[in-house]
Amino acid sequence: MNKITMLLSALLLTGSVVCAKTLVTVNGKPITQEEVDQELMQATQGRFNQVPADRQAAFRQQVLQQLIGKELIYDDAKKSGIINSAEYKSEYKKLEQRMKKELAIQVWQKKLLDGIKISTKELKDYYNKNKEEFNEKESVHARHILVKTKEEAEKIIAQLKHLSGEKLKEKFIELAKKYSTGPSGSKGGDLGYFSKGQMVPAFNDKVFSMKKGEVTTKPVKTQFGYHVIYVEDKKPSMTRSFDEVKAFIEQRLKMEKFKAVMKKKMDELQKKASIK
């Protein structure tokens, strides 16, 4: 994603936020969901949705902590008189000039983008010609308990084998938090949704052979240790409908048209300009 695309993606994200939900306040200053979303967009170059589901919550929390840290430092800078110093005022003036130019460029670009329209026919044509792009593989939502020995895993399975339904899930989460040595242990062993091929072979083969609400009756051995697996949910392979992906297609086609419109506009401006 180039700089212009990343910039416009951030603008589109900002424009889609109806209200700013306050997540936390730092010395009276609110930090909103909108601010966190903007930071996530910039940090992932507009690809936050491609971050694995089991890592998204931790990533959001990390960004929130960074924003809290910035507020704490800024608050201390004000108290220590930094913003009244000659050095600060000099750098601020330079920054202000740069920001005025950047803001004007952003608004100019957004106005150009907003003027681009995509017809329903164009959207449907793209969908029909690129359906494979919207195929989703079979996926499972699983939890696991990772331990060092087979004996440990068997003892855990023994505590689970007579349970079912919500009682099984609750007990599994409890045991994962208590015994699992894996990084997901603190989250009840939650691995989120994943499709075939994302896990090591032995784990992958077993989990995709299981049914929803089922726990392994025998430990699954991998290079990491012994796993006890619980399948929380399963989703079959499917093709997302046109209505589900319509907004995504529209944004993609708008950006493609924008590049062409942008190039034409820049060529016109350069012809009129005096560049020596």
PDB file of N, CA, C and O in Angstrom, residues 73-135:
ATOM      1  N   ILE A  73       3.356  11.364  29.309  1.00  0.00           N
ATOM      2  CA  ILE A  73       4.562  12.145  29.003  1.00  0.00           C
ATOM      3  C   ILE A  73       4.197  13.585  28.683  1.00  0.00           C
ATOM      4  O   ILE A  73       4.846  14.534  29.147  1.00  0.00           O
ATOM      5  N   TYR A  74       3.125  13.771  27.878  1.00  0.00           N
ATOM      6  CA  TYR A  74       2.699  15.126  27.520  1.00  0.00           C
ATOM      7  C   TYR A  74       2.279  15.909  28.757  1.00  0.00           C
ATOM      8  O   TYR A  74       2.619  17.092  28.911  1.00  0.00           O
ATOM      9  N   ASP A  75       1.573  15.258  29.651  1.00  0.00           N
ATOM     10  CA  ASP A  75       1.137  15.910  30.890  1.00  0.00           C
ATOM     11  C   ASP A  75       2.343  16.346  31.721  1.00  0.00           C
ATOM     12  O   ASP A  75       2.377  17.459  32.262  1.00  0.00           O
ATOM     13  N   ASP A  76       3.345  15.473  31.798  1.00  0.00           N
ATOM     14  CA  ASP A  76       4.541  15.813  32.574  1.00  0.00           C
ATOM     15  C   ASP A  76       5.336  16.922  31.889  1.00  0.00           C
ATOM     16  O   ASP A  76       5.925  17.777  32.561  1.00  0.00           O
ATOM     17  N   ALA A  77       5.344  16.913  30.530  1.00  0.00           N
ATOM     18  CA  ALA A  77       6.048  17.960  29.782  1.00  0.00           C
ATOM     19  C   ALA A  77       5.436  19.324  30.067  1.00  0.00           C
ATOM     20  O   ALA A  77       6.144  20.331  30.205  1.00  0.00           O
ATOM     21  N   LYS A  78       4.101  19.370  30.146  1.00  0.00           N
ATOM     22  CA  LYS A  78       3.428  20.640  30.456  1.00  0.00           C
ATOM     23  C   LYS A  78       3.779  21.109  31.863  1.00  0.00           C
ATOM     24  O   LYS A  78       4.073  22.293  32.079  1.00  0.00           O
ATOM     25  N   LYS A  79       3.761  20.173  32.819  1.00  0.00           N
ATOM     26  CA  LYS A  79       4.052  20.527  34.214  1.00  0.00           C
ATOM     27  C   LYS A  79       5.493  21.002  34.398  1.00  0.00           C
ATOM     28  O   LYS A  79       5.772  21.846  35.248  1.00  0.00           O
ATOM     29  N   SER A  80       6.400  20.444  33.600  1.00  0.00           N
ATOM     30  CA  SER A  80       7.820  20.799  33.742  1.00  0.00           C
ATOM     31  C   SER A  80       8.216  22.033  32.936  1.00  0.00           C
ATOM     32  O   SER A  80       9.380  22.423  32.915  1.00  0.00           O
ATOM     33  N   GLY A  81       7.247  22.640  32.253  1.00  0.00           N
ATOM     34  CA  GLY A  81       7.513  23.879  31.531  1.00  0.00           C
ATOM     35  C   GLY A  81       8.072  23.725  30.142  1.00  0.00           C
ATOM     36  O   GLY A  81       8.478  24.708  29.515  1.00  0.00           O
ATOM     37  N   ILE A  82       8.078  22.507  29.613  1.00  0.00           N
ATOM     38  CA  ILE A  82       8.638  22.256  28.278  1.00  0.00           C
ATOM     39  C   ILE A  82       7.933  23.095  27.211  1.00  0.00           C
ATOM     40  O   ILE A  82       8.581  23.678  26.327  1.00  0.00           O
ATOM     41  N   ILE A  83       6.591  23.190  27.279  1.00  0.00           N
ATOM     42  CA  ILE A  83       5.866  23.877  26.205  1.00  0.00           C
ATOM     43  C   ILE A  83       6.054  25.397  26.223  1.00  0.00           C
ATOM     44  O   ILE A  83       5.628  26.089  25.293  1.00  0.00           O
ATOM     45  N   ASN A  84       6.682  25.894  27.260  1.00  0.00           N
ATOM     46  CA  ASN A  84       6.978  27.337  27.317  1.00  0.00           C
ATOM     47  C   ASN A  84       8.417  27.646  26.928  1.00  0.00           C
ATOM     48  O   ASN A  84       8.823  28.811  26.897  1.00  0.00           O
ATOM     49  N   SER A  85       9.189  26.586  26.625  1.00  0.00           N
ATOM     50  CA  SER A  85      10.604  26.787  26.300  1.00  0.00           C
ATOM     51  C   SER A  85      10.772  27.300  24.875  1.00  0.00           C
ATOM     52  O   SER A  85       9.929  27.069  23.999  1.00  0.00           O
ATOM     53  N   ALA A  86      11.884  27.997  24.615  1.00  0.00           N
ATOM     54  CA  ALA A  86      12.177  28.544  23.283  1.00  0.00           C
ATOM     55  C   ALA A  86      12.343  27.415  22.266  1.00  0.00           C
ATOM     56  O   ALA A  86      11.898  27.533  21.108  1.00  0.00           O
ATOM     57  N   GLU A  87      12.952  26.317  22.675  1.00  0.00           N
ATOM     58  CA  GLU A  87      13.169  25.184  21.773  1.00  0.00           C
ATOM     59  C   GLU A  87      11.830  24.596  21.320  1.00  0.00           C
ATOM     60  O   GLU A  87      11.631  24.310  20.133  1.00  0.00           O
ATOM     61  N   TYR A  88      10.903  24.422  22.274  1.00  0.00           N
ATOM     62  CA  TYR A  88       9.589  23.868  21.945  1.00  0.00           C
ATOM     63  C   TYR A  88       8.840  24.779  20.981  1.00  0.00           C
ATOM     64  O   TYR A  88       8.270  24.317  19.982  1.00  0.00           O
ATOM     65  N   LYS A  89       8.841  26.065  21.265  1.00  0.00           N
ATOM     66  CA  LYS A  89       8.107  27.017  20.425  1.00  0.00           C
ATOM     67  C   LYS A  89       8.669  27.067  19.006  1.00  0.00           C
ATOM     68  O   LYS A  89       7.921  27.178  18.029  1.00  0.00           O
ATOM     69  N   SER A  90       9.996  26.965  18.898  1.00  0.00           N
ATOM     70  CA  SER A  90      10.631  26.978  17.581  1.00  0.00           C
ATOM     71  C   SER A  90      10.250  25.741  16.770  1.00  0.00           C
ATOM     72  O   SER A  90       9.887  25.830  15.592  1.00  0.00           O
ATOM     73  N   GLU A  91      10.308  24.560  17.414  1.00  0.00           N
ATOM     74  CA  GLU A  91       9.965  23.315  16.731  1.00  0.00           C
ATOM     75  C   GLU A  91       8.472  23.254  16.408  1.00  0.00           C
ATOM     76  O   GLU A  91       8.070  22.735  15.364  1.00  0.00           O
ATOM     77  N   TYR A  92       7.658  23.816  17.306  1.00  0.00           N
ATOM     78  CA  TYR A  92       6.214  23.821  17.085  1.00  0.00           C
ATOM     79  C   TYR A  92       5.847  24.648  15.855  1.00  0.00           C
ATOM     80  O   TYR A  92       4.974  24.268  15.070  1.00  0.00           O
ATOM     81  N   LYS A  93       6.519  25.771  15.689  1.00  0.00           N
ATOM     82  CA  LYS A  93       6.243  26.637  14.545  1.00  0.00           C
ATOM     83  C   LYS A  93       6.561  25.915  13.235  1.00  0.00           C
ATOM     84  O   LYS A  93       5.800  26.004  12.257  1.00  0.00           O
ATOM     85  N   LYS A  94       7.699  25.182  13.221  1.00  0.00           N
ATOM     86  CA  LYS A  94       8.069  24.419  12.026  1.00  0.00           C
ATOM     87  C   LYS A  94       7.025  23.328  11.754  1.00  0.00           C
ATOM     88  O   LYS A  94       6.618  23.107  10.613  1.00  0.00           O
ATOM     89  N   LEU A  95       6.621  22.655  12.823  1.00  0.00           N
ATOM     90  CA  LEU A  95       5.642  21.573  12.688  1.00  0.00           C
ATOM     91  C   LEU A  95       4.308  22.116  12.201  1.00  0.00           C
ATOM     92  O   LEU A  95       3.645  21.505  11.352  1.00  0.00           O
ATOM     93  N   GLU A  96       3.904  23.266  12.710  1.00  0.00           N
ATOM     94  CA  GLU A  96       2.644  23.875  12.328  1.00  0.00           C
ATOM     95  C   GLU A  96       2.591  24.149  10.824  1.00  0.00           C
ATOM     96  O   GLU A  96       1.578  23.907  10.169  1.00  0.00           O
ATOM     97  N   GLN A  97       3.704  24.623  10.275  1.00  0.00           N
ATOM     98  CA  GLN A  97       3.765  24.905   8.837  1.00  0.00           C
ATOM     99  C   GLN A  97       3.643  23.615   8.028  1.00  0.00           C
ATOM    100  O   GLN A  97       2.942  23.565   7.012  1.00  0.00           O
ATOM    101  N   ARG A  98       4.336  22.565   8.498  1.00  0.00           N
ATOM    102  CA  ARG A  98       4.271  21.280   7.792  1.00  0.00           C
ATOM    103  C   ARG A  98       2.853  20.705   7.859  1.00  0.00           C
ATOM    104  O   ARG A  98       2.341  20.177   6.872  1.00  0.00           O
ATOM    105  N   MET A  99       2.218  20.821   9.034  1.00  0.00           N
ATOM    106  CA  MET A  99       0.894  20.251   9.222  1.00  0.00           C
ATOM    107  C   MET A  99      -0.161  20.968   8.376  1.00  0.00           C
ATOM    108  O   MET A  99      -1.092  20.345   7.874  1.00  0.00           O
ATOM    109  N   LYS A 100      -0.023  22.281   8.236  1.00  0.00           N
ATOM    110  CA  LYS A 100      -0.949  23.032   7.392  1.00  0.00           C
ATOM    111  C   LYS A 100      -0.897  22.510   5.960  1.00  0.00           C
ATOM    112  O   LYS A 100      -1.930  22.313   5.309  1.00  0.00           O
ATOM    113  N   LYS A 101       0.319  22.275   5.482  1.00  0.00           N
ATOM    114  CA  LYS A 101       0.481  21.772   4.116  1.00  0.00           C
ATOM    115  C   LYS A 101      -0.081  20.358   3.990  1.00  0.00           C
ATOM    116  O   LYS A 101      -0.812  20.046   3.042  1.00  0.00           O
ATOM    117  N   GLU A 102       0.247  19.478   4.982  1.00  0.00           N
ATOM    118  CA  GLU A 102      -0.220  18.101   4.933  1.00  0.00           C
ATOM    119  C   GLU A 102      -1.740  18.024   5.005  1.00  0.00           C
ATOM    120  O   GLU A 102      -2.365  17.230   4.303  1.00  0.00           O
ATOM    121  N   LEU A 103      -2.333  18.853   5.873  1.00  0.00           N
ATOM    122  CA  LEU A 103      -3.783  18.848   6.007  1.00  0.00           C
ATOM    123  C   LEU A 103      -4.463  19.305   4.720  1.00  0.00           C
ATOM    124  O   LEU A 103      -5.463  18.722   4.281  1.00  0.00           O
ATOM    125  N   ALA A 104      -3.913  20.324   4.095  1.00  0.00           N
ATOM    126  CA  ALA A 104      -4.473  20.813   2.822  1.00  0.00           C
ATOM    127  C   ALA A 104      -4.403  19.719   1.764  1.00  0.00           C
ATOM    128  O   ALA A 104      -5.347  19.519   0.987  1.00  0.00           O
ATOM    129  N   ILE A 105      -3.289  18.990   1.732  1.00  0.00           N
ATOM    130  CA  ILE A 105      -3.117  17.897   0.767  1.00  0.00           C
ATOM    131  C   ILE A 105      -4.136  16.788   1.035  1.00  0.00           C
ATOM    132  O   ILE A 105      -4.763  16.256   0.109  1.00  0.00           O
ATOM    133  N   GLN A 106      -4.310  16.436   2.312  1.00  0.00           N
ATOM    134  CA  GLN A 106      -5.256  15.375   2.674  1.00  0.00           C
ATOM    135  C   GLN A 106      -6.682  15.733   2.269  1.00  0.00           C
ATOM    136  O   GLN A 106      -7.398  14.908   1.691  1.00  0.00           O
ATOM    137  N   VAL A 107      -7.103  16.961   2.568  1.00  0.00           N
ATOM    138  CA  VAL A 107      -8.461  17.396   2.230  1.00  0.00           C
ATOM    139  C   VAL A 107      -8.641  17.437   0.709  1.00  0.00           C
ATOM    140  O   VAL A 107      -9.681  17.048   0.179  1.00  0.00           O
ATOM    141  N   TRP A 108      -7.614  17.899   0.003  1.00  0.00           N
ATOM    142  CA  TRP A 108      -7.645  17.943  -1.468  1.00  0.00           C
ATOM    143  C   TRP A 108      -7.810  16.537  -2.032  1.00  0.00           C
ATOM    144  O   TRP A 108      -8.615  16.303  -2.935  1.00  0.00           O
ATOM    145  N   GLN A 109      -7.036  15.599  -1.518  1.00  0.00           N
ATOM    146  CA  GLN A 109      -7.115  14.217  -1.980  1.00  0.00           C
ATOM    147  C   GLN A 109      -8.476  13.599  -1.673  1.00  0.00           C
ATOM    148  O   GLN A 109      -9.059  12.895  -2.506  1.00  0.00           O
ATOM    149  N   LYS A 110      -8.985  13.852  -0.478  1.00  0.00           N
ATOM    150  CA  LYS A 110     -10.276  13.288  -0.085  1.00  0.00           C
ATOM    151  C   LYS A 110     -11.405  13.843  -0.964  1.00  0.00           C
ATOM    152  O   LYS A 110     -12.331  13.111  -1.332  1.00  0.00           O
ATOM    153  N   LYS A 111     -11.318  15.127  -1.292  1.00  0.00           N
ATOM    154  CA  LYS A 111     -12.326  15.728  -2.166  1.00  0.00           C
ATOM    155  C   LYS A 111     -12.303  15.061  -3.537  1.00  0.00           C
ATOM    156  O   LYS A 111     -13.354  14.800  -4.146  1.00  0.00           O
ATOM    157  N   LEU A 112     -11.106  14.781  -4.025  1.00  0.00           N
ATOM    158  CA  LEU A 112     -10.961  14.104  -5.319  1.00  0.00           C
ATOM    159  C   LEU A 112     -11.551  12.696  -5.245  1.00  0.00           C
ATOM    160  O   LEU A 112     -12.260  12.253  -6.158  1.00  0.00           O
ATOM    161  N   LEU A 113     -11.268  12.002  -4.149  1.00  0.00           N
ATOM    162  CA  LEU A 113     -11.772  10.646  -3.955  1.00  0.00           C
ATOM    163  C   LEU A 113     -13.296  10.625  -3.849  1.00  0.00           C
ATOM    164  O   LEU A 113     -13.965   9.773  -4.438  1.00  0.00           O
ATOM    165  N   ASP A 114     -13.856  11.574  -3.087  1.00  0.00           N
ATOM    166  CA  ASP A 114     -15.306  11.622  -2.892  1.00  0.00           C
ATOM    167  C   ASP A 114     -16.061  11.870  -4.196  1.00  0.00           C
ATOM    168  O   ASP A 114     -17.241  11.529  -4.314  1.00  0.00           O
ATOM    169  N   GLY A 115     -15.372  12.462  -5.177  1.00  0.00           N
ATOM    170  CA  GLY A 115     -16.019  12.740  -6.456  1.00  0.00           C
ATOM    171  C   GLY A 115     -16.077  11.535  -7.373  1.00  0.00           C
ATOM    172  O   GLY A 115     -16.716  11.576  -8.428  1.00  0.00           O
ATOM    173  N   ILE A 116     -15.423  10.437  -6.976  1.00  0.00           N
ATOM    174  CA  ILE A 116     -15.411   9.224  -7.800  1.00  0.00           C
ATOM    175  C   ILE A 116     -16.600   8.341  -7.426  1.00  0.00           C
ATOM    176  O   ILE A 116     -16.801   8.018  -6.258  1.00  0.00           O
ATOM    177  N   LYS A 117     -17.398   7.954  -8.412  1.00  0.00           N
ATOM    178  CA  LYS A 117     -18.570   7.131  -8.179  1.00  0.00           C
ATOM    179  C   LYS A 117     -18.422   5.772  -8.876  1.00  0.00           C
ATOM    180  O   LYS A 117     -17.874   5.694  -9.980  1.00  0.00           O
ATOM    181  N   ILE A 118     -18.883   4.750  -8.199  1.00  0.00           N
ATOM    182  CA  ILE A 118     -18.848   3.394  -8.749  1.00  0.00           C
ATOM    183  C   ILE A 118     -20.286   2.910  -8.914  1.00  0.00           C
ATOM    184  O   ILE A 118     -21.066   2.925  -7.954  1.00  0.00           O
ATOM    185  N   SER A 119     -20.640   2.476 -10.114  1.00  0.00           N
ATOM    186  CA  SER A 119     -22.013   2.029 -10.370  1.00  0.00           C
ATOM    187  C   SER A 119     -22.244   0.623  -9.811  1.00  0.00           C
ATOM    188  O   SER A 119     -21.300  -0.148  -9.602  1.00  0.00           O
ATOM    189  N   THR A 120     -23.513   0.289  -9.604  1.00  0.00           N
ATOM    190  CA  THR A 120     -23.878  -1.050  -9.117  1.00  0.00           C
ATOM    191  C   THR A 120     -23.433  -2.113 -10.116  1.00  0.00           C
ATOM    192  O   THR A 120     -22.989  -3.201  -9.731  1.00  0.00           O
ATOM    193  N   LYS A 121     -23.524  -1.788 -11.411  1.00  0.00           N
ATOM    194  CA  LYS A 121     -23.102  -2.738 -12.444  1.00  0.00           C
ATOM    195  C   LYS A 121     -21.609  -3.044 -12.317  1.00  0.00           C
ATOM    196  O   LYS A 121     -21.191  -4.202 -12.432  1.00  0.00           O
ATOM    197  N   GLU A 122     -20.793  -2.018 -12.079  1.00  0.00           N
ATOM    198  CA  GLU A 122     -19.352  -2.227 -11.917  1.00  0.00           C
ATOM    199  C   GLU A 122     -19.066  -3.117 -10.714  1.00  0.00           C
ATOM    200  O   GLU A 122     -18.194  -3.993 -10.764  1.00  0.00           O
ATOM    201  N   LEU A 123     -19.802  -2.894  -9.629  1.00  0.00           N
ATOM    202  CA  LEU A 123     -19.615  -3.688  -8.411  1.00  0.00           C
ATOM    203  C   LEU A 123     -19.954  -5.155  -8.659  1.00  0.00           C
ATOM    204  O   LEU A 123     -19.194  -6.051  -8.285  1.00  0.00           O
ATOM    205  N   LYS A 124     -21.097  -5.398  -9.310  1.00  0.00           N
ATOM    206  CA  LYS A 124     -21.533  -6.776  -9.564  1.00  0.00           C
ATOM    207  C   LYS A 124     -20.628  -7.472 -10.575  1.00  0.00           C
ATOM    208  O   LYS A 124     -20.348  -8.671 -10.443  1.00  0.00           O
ATOM    209  N   ASP A 125     -20.165  -6.732 -11.580  1.00  0.00           N
ATOM    210  CA  ASP A 125     -19.248  -7.316 -12.566  1.00  0.00           C
ATOM    211  C   ASP A 125     -17.959  -7.780 -11.889  1.00  0.00           C
ATOM    212  O   ASP A 125     -17.453  -8.868 -12.187  1.00  0.00           O
ATOM    213  N   TYR A 126     -17.435  -6.945 -10.990  1.00  0.00           N
ATOM    214  CA  TYR A 126     -16.200  -7.316 -10.295  1.00  0.00           C
ATOM    215  C   TYR A 126     -16.442  -8.563  -9.446  1.00  0.00           C
ATOM    216  O   TYR A 126     -15.617  -9.495  -9.445  1.00  0.00           O
ATOM    217  N   TYR A 127     -17.570  -8.589  -8.743  1.00  0.00           N
ATOM    218  CA  TYR A 127     -17.883  -9.735  -7.872  1.00  0.00           C
ATOM    219  C   TYR A 127     -17.986 -11.023  -8.682  1.00  0.00           C
ATOM    220  O   TYR A 127     -17.394 -12.048  -8.333  1.00  0.00           O
ATOM    221  N   ASN A 128     -18.711 -10.971  -9.782  1.00  0.00           N
ATOM    222  CA  ASN A 128     -18.926 -12.169 -10.599  1.00  0.00           C
ATOM    223  C   ASN A 128     -17.638 -12.668 -11.266  1.00  0.00           C
ATOM    224  O   ASN A 128     -17.473 -13.876 -11.478  1.00  0.00           O
ATOM    225  N   LYS A 129     -16.735 -11.754 -11.588  1.00  0.00           N
ATOM    226  CA  LYS A 129     -15.484 -12.140 -12.235  1.00  0.00           C
ATOM    227  C   LYS A 129     -14.407 -12.571 -11.237  1.00  0.00           C
ATOM    228  O   LYS A 129     -13.409 -13.180 -11.624  1.00  0.00           O
ATOM    229  N   ASN A 130     -14.601 -12.250  -9.955  1.00  0.00           N
ATOM    230  CA  ASN A 130     -13.557 -12.521  -8.956  1.00  0.00           C
ATOM    231  C   ASN A 130     -14.102 -13.232  -7.723  1.00  0.00           C
ATOM    232  O   ASN A 130     -13.650 -12.995  -6.607  1.00  0.00           O
ATOM    233  N   LYS A 131     -15.065 -14.123  -7.928  1.00  0.00           N
ATOM    234  CA  LYS A 131     -15.701 -14.793  -6.794  1.00  0.00           C
ATOM    235  C   LYS A 131     -14.720 -15.580  -5.929  1.00  0.00           C
ATOM    236  O   LYS A 131     -14.889 -15.704  -4.713  1.00  0.00           O
ATOM    237  N   GLU A 132     -13.684 -16.122  -6.569  1.00  0.00           N
ATOM    238  CA  GLU A 132     -12.718 -16.908  -5.807  1.00  0.00           C
ATOM    239  C   GLU A 132     -12.021 -16.064  -4.743  1.00  0.00           C
ATOM    240  O   GLU A 132     -11.534 -16.580  -3.724  1.00  0.00           O
ATOM    241  N   GLU A 133     -11.987 -14.753  -4.956  1.00  0.00           N
ATOM    242  CA  GLU A 133     -11.375 -13.848  -3.986  1.00  0.00           C
ATOM    243  C   GLU A 133     -12.160 -13.821  -2.677  1.00  0.00           C
ATOM    244  O   GLU A 133     -11.614 -13.503  -1.619  1.00  0.00           O
ATOM    245  N   PHE A 134     -13.439 -14.186  -2.748  1.00  0.00           N
ATOM    246  CA  PHE A 134     -14.308 -14.111  -1.582  1.00  0.00           C
ATOM    247  C   PHE A 134     -14.653 -15.484  -1.018  1.00  0.00           C
ATOM    248  O   PHE A 134     -15.584 -15.626  -0.225  1.00  0.00           O
ATOM    249  N   ASN A 135     -13.876 -16.487  -1.419  1.00  0.00           N
ATOM    250  CA  ASN A 135     -14.036 -17.823  -0.851  1.00  0.00           C
ATOM    251  C   ASN A 135     -13.398 -17.866   0.530  1.00  0.00           C
ATOM    252  O   ASN A 135     -12.303 -17.342   0.733  1.00  0.00           O
TER     253      ASN A 135
END
